[in-house]
């Protein structure tokens, strides 16, 4: 293969200067951080703690959690019971007991996480009787060895994206082709990027663009040629994704592809949810949701890539691709509901709490914020249960992997059938996303959002947090205190089902 090079590699001398500048910058940032701690707990550098906590609470001190020194802490435990009789997804199953409130402790995270006040005498951190919970079985392992995924982005974004990409690609046998668009990137950097992904069981090939004058949008179309060249005999599908395209369940993607014929030209993707964007950019597969093309279509396009790049007025990758397909092939778009471009801004809580089972998610670290890999961790254990909803005691809704919401005065099934209009100008999305209800005022809905999920000794621990004021001591002096709810899931052993 021809060695591509866009610019000469960075010299050692300029590298040294860059390192010094970056170090000084980071130190400045660190110093600033210490000053702006406010009520957040104090943490010594280099992970030194003054008084450490018991191992089952110590994670609460993690800096990235950003919790207040004192927190209100509750813990609940479930034992998943695999069942084929779980209720259909649209209806919210009822559980006739409360999820929260039976007891809460206030912990001091800077003092061994000791209990400084408690609503009941028992130590709940240590006594957590698991409640049996009927839940769907895990999906079978996904085999994506017939798919080549392609992305065009920078080296650092590829490094940062490992946790999210590995959630769905690791161990699936998929081929992953990355066009690294940095102005200059060394062979060593490309090789160590491949090693990084290899250590997560992902077969990555990292290359430079075949024409460095293209900008990153154009690269998203020009990659067609590389997908063609780097596909294997096994490859039936080529997918173009953004570096923030996330698939909660790779098995669902294998199911989607299996329902289409890969021996004829096929162009499969998701429309934007924004009617304005459709009016402006047109009907096409919006790349952030993931675009899937059969190899016969890729072969047809391969010979037209230069021509389309030269002819096209639009320079957006998605528009170049659809224009080239419409101008040079007979293939129409198959629009798949469930592939989400998520062209919305603000709080997407109403979407994530709507009972949706998304095939893909996008814009989760830019237009909105959602820890998608942590959220979807539950899908590894009970597949279909991701974002499934249960209602406890008529007023508390668990949207699995995303949130726990306590509605003052309860919430009805007809209300839960509607999407809560939480994000910016949400009502404008009713035509594309479905019927909505008004956003519930913060004073009437207490929300705990998931910030972390981690497997510990075969159990899954989900951490939900509600930042803000809490005045449990009732002395009128409101101290800003975060509230933490932990859900611990244990699962049947293999020989039990
Ligand atoms: C659920 O159904 C599948 C397929 O029909 C079967 O293999 C599995 O054993 C069933 N699981 C339970 C818990 O009944
Ligand atoms: C995936 O499927 C291919 C083709 O059917 C097969 O050769 C391969 O062994 C499978 N991989 C895994 C990990 O099951
Ligand atoms: C990655 O895929 C390429 C192309 O199919 C193949 O030649 C190579 O052996 C694969 N590497 C690994 C580590 O599986
Ligand atoms: C790269 O693209 C530019 C136009 O953007 C074109 O003039 C040039 O010939 C192309 N080079 C190659 C090697 O295709
Ligand atoms: C497709 O054809 C239209 C009409 O001739 C043209 O405006 C557009 O730029 C073409 N797009 C591509 C990608 O070739």
mmCIF file of N, CA, C and O and ligand atoms in Angstrom, residues 175 198 203 232, ligand 3:
data_model
loop_
_atom_site.group_PDB
_atom_site.id
_atom_site.type_symbol
_atom_site.label_atom_id
_atom_site.label_comp_id
_atom_site.label_asym_id
_atom_site.label_seq_id
_atom_site.Cartn_x
_atom_site.Cartn_y
_atom_site.Cartn_z
ATOM 1 N N UNK A 175 -14.587 -4.558 11.106
ATOM 2 C CA UNK A 175 -13.415 -3.797 10.670
ATOM 3 C C UNK A 175 -13.700 -2.319 10.923
ATOM 4 O O UNK A 175 -14.824 -1.858 10.719
ATOM 5 N N UNK A 198 -6.604 -2.168 19.389
ATOM 6 C CA UNK A 198 -6.393 -3.615 19.427
ATOM 7 C C UNK A 198 -6.494 -4.138 20.861
ATOM 8 O O UNK A 198 -7.032 -5.219 21.103
ATOM 9 N N UNK A 203 -10.439 -4.164 15.560
ATOM 10 C CA UNK A 203 -9.510 -4.228 14.431
ATOM 11 C C UNK A 203 -9.515 -2.888 13.678
ATOM 12 O O UNK A 203 -10.221 -2.712 12.699
ATOM 13 N N UNK A 232 -13.103 -6.499 3.212
ATOM 14 C CA UNK A 232 -12.576 -7.850 3.006
ATOM 15 C C UNK A 232 -13.617 -8.670 2.247
ATOM 16 O O UNK A 232 -14.706 -8.178 1.932
HETATM 17 C C1 LIG B 3 -7.999 -7.130 10.829
HETATM 18 O O1 LIG B 3 -8.637 -7.206 9.579
HETATM 19 C C2 LIG B 3 -7.762 -7.427 8.501
HETATM 20 C C3 LIG B 3 -8.535 -7.295 7.208
HETATM 21 O O2 LIG B 3 -9.578 -8.215 7.155
HETATM 22 C C4 LIG B 3 -7.110 -8.805 8.657
HETATM 23 O O3 LIG B 3 -6.197 -9.037 7.625
HETATM 24 C C5 LIG B 3 -6.393 -8.838 9.997
HETATM 25 O O4 LIG B 3 -5.893 -10.145 10.235
HETATM 26 C C6 LIG B 3 -7.334 -8.463 11.129
HETATM 27 N N1 LIG B 3 -6.560 -8.325 12.342
HETATM 28 C C7 LIG B 3 -6.895 -8.943 13.455
HETATM 29 C C8 LIG B 3 -6.015 -8.678 14.628
HETATM 30 O O5 LIG B 3 -7.845 -9.701 13.527
#
